[in-house]
Short mmCIF file of C-alpha atoms (C1' of nucleotides) in Angstrom, two decimals:
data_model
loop_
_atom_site.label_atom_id
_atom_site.label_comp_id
_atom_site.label_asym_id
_atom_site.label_seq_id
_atom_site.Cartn_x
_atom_site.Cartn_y
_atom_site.Cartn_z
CA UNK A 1 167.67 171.08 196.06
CA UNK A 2 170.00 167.77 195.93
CA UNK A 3 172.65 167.98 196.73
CA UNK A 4 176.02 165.49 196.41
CA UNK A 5 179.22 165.68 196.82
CA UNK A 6 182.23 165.85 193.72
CA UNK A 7 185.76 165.68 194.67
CA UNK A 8 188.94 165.31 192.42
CA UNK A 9 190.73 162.36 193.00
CA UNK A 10 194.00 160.61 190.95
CA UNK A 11 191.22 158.46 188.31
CA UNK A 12 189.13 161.72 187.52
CA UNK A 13 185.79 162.56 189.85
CA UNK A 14 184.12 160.79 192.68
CA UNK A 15 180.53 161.84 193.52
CA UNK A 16 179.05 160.51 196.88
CA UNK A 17 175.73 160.79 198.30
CA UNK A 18 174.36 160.95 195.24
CA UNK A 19 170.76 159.54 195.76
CA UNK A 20 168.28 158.45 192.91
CA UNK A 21 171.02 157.28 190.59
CA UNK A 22 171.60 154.18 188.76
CA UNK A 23 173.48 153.87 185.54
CA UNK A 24 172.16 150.52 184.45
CA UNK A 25 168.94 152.14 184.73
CA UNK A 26 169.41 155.15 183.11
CA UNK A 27 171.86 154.10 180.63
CA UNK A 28 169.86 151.02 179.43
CA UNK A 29 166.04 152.35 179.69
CA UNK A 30 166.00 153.07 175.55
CA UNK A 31 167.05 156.62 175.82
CA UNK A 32 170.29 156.81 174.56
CA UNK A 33 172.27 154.26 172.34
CA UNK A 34 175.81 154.75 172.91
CA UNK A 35 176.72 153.36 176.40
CA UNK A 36 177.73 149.74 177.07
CA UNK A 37 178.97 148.14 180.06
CA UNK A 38 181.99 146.39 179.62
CA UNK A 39 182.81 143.04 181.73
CA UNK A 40 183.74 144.69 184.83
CA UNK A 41 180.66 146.73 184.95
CA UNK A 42 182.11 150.12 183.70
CA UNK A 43 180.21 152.19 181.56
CA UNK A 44 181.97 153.53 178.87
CA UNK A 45 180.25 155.73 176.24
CA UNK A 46 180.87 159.31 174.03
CA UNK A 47 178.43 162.10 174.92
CA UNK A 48 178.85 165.53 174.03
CA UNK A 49 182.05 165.42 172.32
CA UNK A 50 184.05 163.65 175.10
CA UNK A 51 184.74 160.01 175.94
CA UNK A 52 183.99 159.44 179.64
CA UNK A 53 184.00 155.57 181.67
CA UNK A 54 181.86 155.54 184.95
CA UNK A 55 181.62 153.09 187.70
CA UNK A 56 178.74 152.80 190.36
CA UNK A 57 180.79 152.17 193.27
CA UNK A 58 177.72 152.13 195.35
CA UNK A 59 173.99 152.83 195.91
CA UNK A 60 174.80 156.46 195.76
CA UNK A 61 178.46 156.34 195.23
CA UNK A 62 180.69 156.76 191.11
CA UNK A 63 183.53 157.40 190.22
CA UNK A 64 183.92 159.35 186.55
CA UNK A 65 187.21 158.57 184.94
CA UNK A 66 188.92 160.31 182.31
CA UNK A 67 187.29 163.74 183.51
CA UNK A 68 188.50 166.45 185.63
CA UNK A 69 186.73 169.06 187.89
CA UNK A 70 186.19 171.68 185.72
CA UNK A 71 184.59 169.12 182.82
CA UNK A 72 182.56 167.04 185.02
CA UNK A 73 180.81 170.43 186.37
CA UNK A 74 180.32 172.02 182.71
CA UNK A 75 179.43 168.54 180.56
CA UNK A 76 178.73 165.07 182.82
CA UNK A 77 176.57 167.04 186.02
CA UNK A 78 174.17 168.65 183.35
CA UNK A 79 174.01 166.10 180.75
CA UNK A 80 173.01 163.15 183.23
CA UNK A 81 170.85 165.55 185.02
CA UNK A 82 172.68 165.43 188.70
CA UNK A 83 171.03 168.79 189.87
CA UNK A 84 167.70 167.63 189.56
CA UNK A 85 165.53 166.47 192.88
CA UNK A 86 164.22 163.18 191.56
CA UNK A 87 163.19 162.37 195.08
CA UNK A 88 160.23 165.17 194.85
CA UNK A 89 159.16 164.06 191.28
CA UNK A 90 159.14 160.16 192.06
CA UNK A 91 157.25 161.48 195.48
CA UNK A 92 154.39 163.99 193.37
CA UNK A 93 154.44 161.21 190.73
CA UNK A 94 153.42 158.31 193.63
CA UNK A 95 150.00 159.97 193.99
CA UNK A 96 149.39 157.81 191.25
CA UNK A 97 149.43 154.14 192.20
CA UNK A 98 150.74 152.62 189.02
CA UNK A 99 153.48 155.57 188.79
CA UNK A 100 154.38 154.61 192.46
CA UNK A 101 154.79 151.28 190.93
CA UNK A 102 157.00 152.10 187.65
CA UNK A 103 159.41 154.27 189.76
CA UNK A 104 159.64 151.85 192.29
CA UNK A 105 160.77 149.76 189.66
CA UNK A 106 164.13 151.81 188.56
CA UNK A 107 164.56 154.20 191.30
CA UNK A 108 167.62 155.41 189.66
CA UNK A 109 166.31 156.12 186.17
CA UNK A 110 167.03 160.09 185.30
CA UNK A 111 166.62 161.97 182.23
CA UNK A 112 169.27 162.73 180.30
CA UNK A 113 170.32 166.11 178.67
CA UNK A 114 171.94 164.71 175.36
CA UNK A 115 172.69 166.41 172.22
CA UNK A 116 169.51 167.83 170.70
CA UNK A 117 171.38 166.83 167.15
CA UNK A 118 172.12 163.49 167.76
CA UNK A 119 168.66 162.56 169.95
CA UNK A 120 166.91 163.34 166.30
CA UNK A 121 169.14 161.32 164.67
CA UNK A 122 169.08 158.31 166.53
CA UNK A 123 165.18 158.52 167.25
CA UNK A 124 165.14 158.68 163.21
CA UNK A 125 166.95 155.45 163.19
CA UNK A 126 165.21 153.95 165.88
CA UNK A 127 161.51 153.97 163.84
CA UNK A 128 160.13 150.34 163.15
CA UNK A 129 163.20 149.05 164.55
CA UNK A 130 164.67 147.70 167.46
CA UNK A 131 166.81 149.02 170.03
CA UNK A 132 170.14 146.34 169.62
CA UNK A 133 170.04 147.17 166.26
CA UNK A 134 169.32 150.86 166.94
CA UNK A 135 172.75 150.81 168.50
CA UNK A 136 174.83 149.33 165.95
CA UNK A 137 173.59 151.71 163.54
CA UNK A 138 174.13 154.70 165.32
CA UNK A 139 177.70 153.26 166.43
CA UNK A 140 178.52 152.91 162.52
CA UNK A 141 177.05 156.36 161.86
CA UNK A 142 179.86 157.80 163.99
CA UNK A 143 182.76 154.94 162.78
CA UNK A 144 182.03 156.46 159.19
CA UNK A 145 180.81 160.34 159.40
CA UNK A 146 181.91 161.05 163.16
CA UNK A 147 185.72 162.62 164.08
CA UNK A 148 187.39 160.14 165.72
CA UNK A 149 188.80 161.47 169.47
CA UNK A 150 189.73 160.12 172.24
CA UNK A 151 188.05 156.53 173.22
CA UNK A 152 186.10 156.54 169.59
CA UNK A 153 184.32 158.52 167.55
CA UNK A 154 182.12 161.42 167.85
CA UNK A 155 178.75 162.10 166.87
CA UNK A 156 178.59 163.48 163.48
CA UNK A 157 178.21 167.07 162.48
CA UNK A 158 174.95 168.20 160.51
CA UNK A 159 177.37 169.77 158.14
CA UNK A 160 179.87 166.72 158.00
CA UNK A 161 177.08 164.15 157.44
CA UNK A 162 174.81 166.52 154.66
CA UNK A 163 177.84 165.83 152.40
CA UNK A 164 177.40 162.35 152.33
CA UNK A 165 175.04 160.91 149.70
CA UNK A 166 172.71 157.56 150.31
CA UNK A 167 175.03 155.43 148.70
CA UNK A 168 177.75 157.05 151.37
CA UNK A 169 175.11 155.88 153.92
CA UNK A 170 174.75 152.30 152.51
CA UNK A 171 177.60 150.39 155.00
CA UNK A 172 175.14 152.16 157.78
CA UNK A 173 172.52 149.48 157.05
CA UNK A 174 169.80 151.72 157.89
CA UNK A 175 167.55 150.53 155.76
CA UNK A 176 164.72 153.26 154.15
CA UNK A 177 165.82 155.55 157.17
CA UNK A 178 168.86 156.84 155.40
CA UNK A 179 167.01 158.81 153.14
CA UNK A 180 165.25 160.47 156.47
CA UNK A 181 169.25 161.24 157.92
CA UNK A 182 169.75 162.97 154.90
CA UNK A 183 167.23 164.91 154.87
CA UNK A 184 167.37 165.86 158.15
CA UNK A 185 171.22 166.84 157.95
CA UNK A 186 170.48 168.74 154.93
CA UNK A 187 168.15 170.85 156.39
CA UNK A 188 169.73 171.37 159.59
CA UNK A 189 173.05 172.39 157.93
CA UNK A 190 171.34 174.55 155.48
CA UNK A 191 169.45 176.49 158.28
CA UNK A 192 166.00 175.58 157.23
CA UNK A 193 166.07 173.78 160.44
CA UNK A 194 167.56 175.35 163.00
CA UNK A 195 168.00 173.88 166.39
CA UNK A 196 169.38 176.64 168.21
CA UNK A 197 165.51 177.75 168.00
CA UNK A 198 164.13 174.61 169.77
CA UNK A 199 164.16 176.00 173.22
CA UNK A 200 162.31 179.47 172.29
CA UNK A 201 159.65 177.83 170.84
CA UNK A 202 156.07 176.05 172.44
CA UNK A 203 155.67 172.38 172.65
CA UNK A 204 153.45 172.99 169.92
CA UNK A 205 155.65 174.84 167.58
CA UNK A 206 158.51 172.72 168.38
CA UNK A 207 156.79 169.45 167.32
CA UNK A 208 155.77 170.70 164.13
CA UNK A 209 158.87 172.24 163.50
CA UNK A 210 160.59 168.85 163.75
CA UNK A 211 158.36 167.43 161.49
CA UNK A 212 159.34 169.30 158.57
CA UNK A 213 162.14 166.95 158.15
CA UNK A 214 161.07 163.62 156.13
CA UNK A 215 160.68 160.74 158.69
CA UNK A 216 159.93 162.48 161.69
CA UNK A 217 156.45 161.92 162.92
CA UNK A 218 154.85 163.10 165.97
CA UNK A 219 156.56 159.98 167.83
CA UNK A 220 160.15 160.69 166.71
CA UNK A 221 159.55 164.80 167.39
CA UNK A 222 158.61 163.29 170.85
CA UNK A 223 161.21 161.66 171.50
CA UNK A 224 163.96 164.12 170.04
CA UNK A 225 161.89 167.09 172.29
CA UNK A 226 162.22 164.52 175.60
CA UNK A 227 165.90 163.27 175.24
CA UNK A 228 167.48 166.11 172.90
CA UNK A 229 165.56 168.86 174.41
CA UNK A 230 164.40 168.48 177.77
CA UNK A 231 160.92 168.91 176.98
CA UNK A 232 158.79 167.78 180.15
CA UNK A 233 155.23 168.15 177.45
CA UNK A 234 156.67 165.36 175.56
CA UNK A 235 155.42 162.02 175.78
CA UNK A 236 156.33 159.62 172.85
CA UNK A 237 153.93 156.96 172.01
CA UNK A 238 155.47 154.06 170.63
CA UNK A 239 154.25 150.31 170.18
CA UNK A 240 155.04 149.49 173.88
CA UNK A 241 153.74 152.77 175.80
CA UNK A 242 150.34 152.22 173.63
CA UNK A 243 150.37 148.66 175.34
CA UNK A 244 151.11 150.15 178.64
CA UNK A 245 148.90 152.99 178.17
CA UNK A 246 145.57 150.84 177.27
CA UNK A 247 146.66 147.90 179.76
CA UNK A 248 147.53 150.70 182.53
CA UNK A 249 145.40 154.12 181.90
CA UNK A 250 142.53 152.95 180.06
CA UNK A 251 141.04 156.14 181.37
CA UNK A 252 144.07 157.81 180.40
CA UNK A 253 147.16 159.70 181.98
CA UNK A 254 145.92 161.14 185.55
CA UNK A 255 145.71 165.05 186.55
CA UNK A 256 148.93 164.11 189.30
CA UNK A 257 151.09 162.83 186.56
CA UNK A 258 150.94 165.54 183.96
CA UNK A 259 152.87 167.95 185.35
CA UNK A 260 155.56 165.23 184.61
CA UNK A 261 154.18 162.99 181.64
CA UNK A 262 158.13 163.20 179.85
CA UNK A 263 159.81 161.85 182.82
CA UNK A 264 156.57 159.79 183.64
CA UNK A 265 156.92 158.29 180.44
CA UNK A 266 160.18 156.87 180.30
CA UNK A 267 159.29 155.22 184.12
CA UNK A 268 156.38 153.70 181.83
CA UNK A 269 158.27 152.79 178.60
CA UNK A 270 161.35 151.07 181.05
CA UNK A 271 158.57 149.26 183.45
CA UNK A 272 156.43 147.86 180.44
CA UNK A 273 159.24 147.07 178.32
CA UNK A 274 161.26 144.65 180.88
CA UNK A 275 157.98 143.26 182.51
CA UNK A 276 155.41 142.45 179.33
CA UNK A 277 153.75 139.96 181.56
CA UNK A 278 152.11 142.88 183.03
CA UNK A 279 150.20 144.14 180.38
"C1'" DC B 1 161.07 130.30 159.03
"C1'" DG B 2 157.80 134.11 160.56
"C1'" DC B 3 156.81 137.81 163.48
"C1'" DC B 4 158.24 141.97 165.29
"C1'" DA B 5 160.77 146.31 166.18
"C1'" DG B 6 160.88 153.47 170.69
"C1'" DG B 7 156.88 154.86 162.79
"C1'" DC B 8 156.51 157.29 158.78
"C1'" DT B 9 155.18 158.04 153.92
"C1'" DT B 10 152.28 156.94 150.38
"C1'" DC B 11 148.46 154.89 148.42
"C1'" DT B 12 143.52 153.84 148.41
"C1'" DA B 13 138.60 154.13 149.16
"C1'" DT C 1 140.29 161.95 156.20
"C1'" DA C 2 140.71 157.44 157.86
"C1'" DG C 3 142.83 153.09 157.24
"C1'" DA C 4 145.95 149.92 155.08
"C1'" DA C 5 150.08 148.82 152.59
"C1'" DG C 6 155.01 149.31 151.91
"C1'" DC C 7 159.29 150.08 153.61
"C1'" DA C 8 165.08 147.71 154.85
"C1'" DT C 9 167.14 145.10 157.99
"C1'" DG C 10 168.01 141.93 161.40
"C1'" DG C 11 166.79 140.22 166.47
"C1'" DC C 12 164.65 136.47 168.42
#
DNA sequence: CGCCAGGCTTCTA
DNA sequence: TAGAAGCATGGC
């Protein structure tokens, strides 16, 4: 088990001896669209309903601001995946020489736990499309359909955003994804998708059951099972882990890896997209 | 300007 | 049933 350290101070919570933890890298590795650094190198982002700013004080050292105990331990340790040995994964994973490689690259990168909700949403925006303009969509998704708090705006509601109709959608600049938000808020408000039933259901079941919505392939299912859901049998294969994956594993994924191929992935997808001289 | 982007739906043979 | 075209928009 890992174990850190999380004391109250006067700015919020300051974790120490927190090891395999880097927020560049796992705030800026294409999993999640709503965290920016700002010029003094504080993360600031909404996540779960709550506006929270972090600093990396250190290799293994934060501080999380506008947070007390009580939050920190119920929203921020789950949702950027704190209790979770990366040490042992990035050591079964180095069997492999290439994975050795990729997690060598960003040591720090962890999984997050976001909103199952909003990782459909913005891996619906996010098809044929890249990620800097991923994130201005998705930031005026919650400007016009999200309640504004503290810091910004939240994450729209299903129910909030299946009111809307495409023109409402229009100042989103989505492009022919709006039509795939819709749909995908209208079912999930109506209860003909229901995401409360995610977790109870096999890989299998889940990805087709994500795929009733219009505009989410087996990629975006992926990718909404990985990041929304947690789902270690996901492994989304988009234009640059299909380079990676012929350039790398001709011979495919190995036996060591599998047991990890979600969190294996995202080493892959980070490593191939910020070195493409190596494929 | 032209190619491409964390793909999917629809059309065609 | 496989493969190609079309899709909105803007980053580079």
């Amino acid at each position: 088990m890992a174990e850190y350290k999380a004391i109250p101070c006067r700015d919020g919570v300051k974790v120490s001896d927190l090891k395999d933890f880097s927020l560049l890298e796992t705030l800026d590795c294409g999993q999640c669209f709503r965290w920016m650094p700002d010029e003094n190198g504080i993360w600031q982002g909404i996540a779960m309903g709550h506006y929270l700013r972090i600093r990396q004080l250190g290799e293994t050292d934060f501080l999380f601001m506008d947070t007390n105990m009580e939050q920190f331990k119920q929203i921020w340790e789950p949702y950027f995946d704190l209790n979770v040995d990366y040490g042992a994964i990035k050591t079964a994973l180095a069997a492999d020489p290439v994975m050795a490689q990729a997690t060598r690259y960003a040591p720090g990168l962890r999984i997050l736990r976001q909103d199952g909700w909003e990782a459909l949403c913005t891996f619906i925006i996010s098809q044929n499309n890249n990620i800097k303009r991923i994130r201005g969509i998705v930031e005026r998704l919650c400007q016009c359909f999200g309640e504004p708090i503290e810091g910004g705006y939240d994450f729209p509601t299903p129910q909030r955003l299946a009111e809307a109709s495409l023109e409402d959608l229009a100042p989103l600049r989505s492009g022919f994804r709006a039509k795939y938000l819709l749909d995908a808020a209208r079912k999930v408000a109506g209860g003909q998708v229901d995401l409360s039933r995610v977790p109870q259901l096999s890989y299998e079941e889940a990805q087709n059951y994500l795929q009733q919505i219009k505009g989410v392939g087996p990629k975006v299912a992926d990718c909404a099972l990985l990041f929304g859901f947690y789902r270690m049998e996901a492994f989304p294969m988009d234009v640059w882990m299909k380079r990676a994956m012929k350039s790398l594993y001709p011979e495919g994924l190995p036996e060591a890896v599998q047991p990890y191929r979600g969190i294996a992935q995202q080493y892959l997808f980070h490593y191939a997209r910020t070195n493409p001289q190596l494929l």
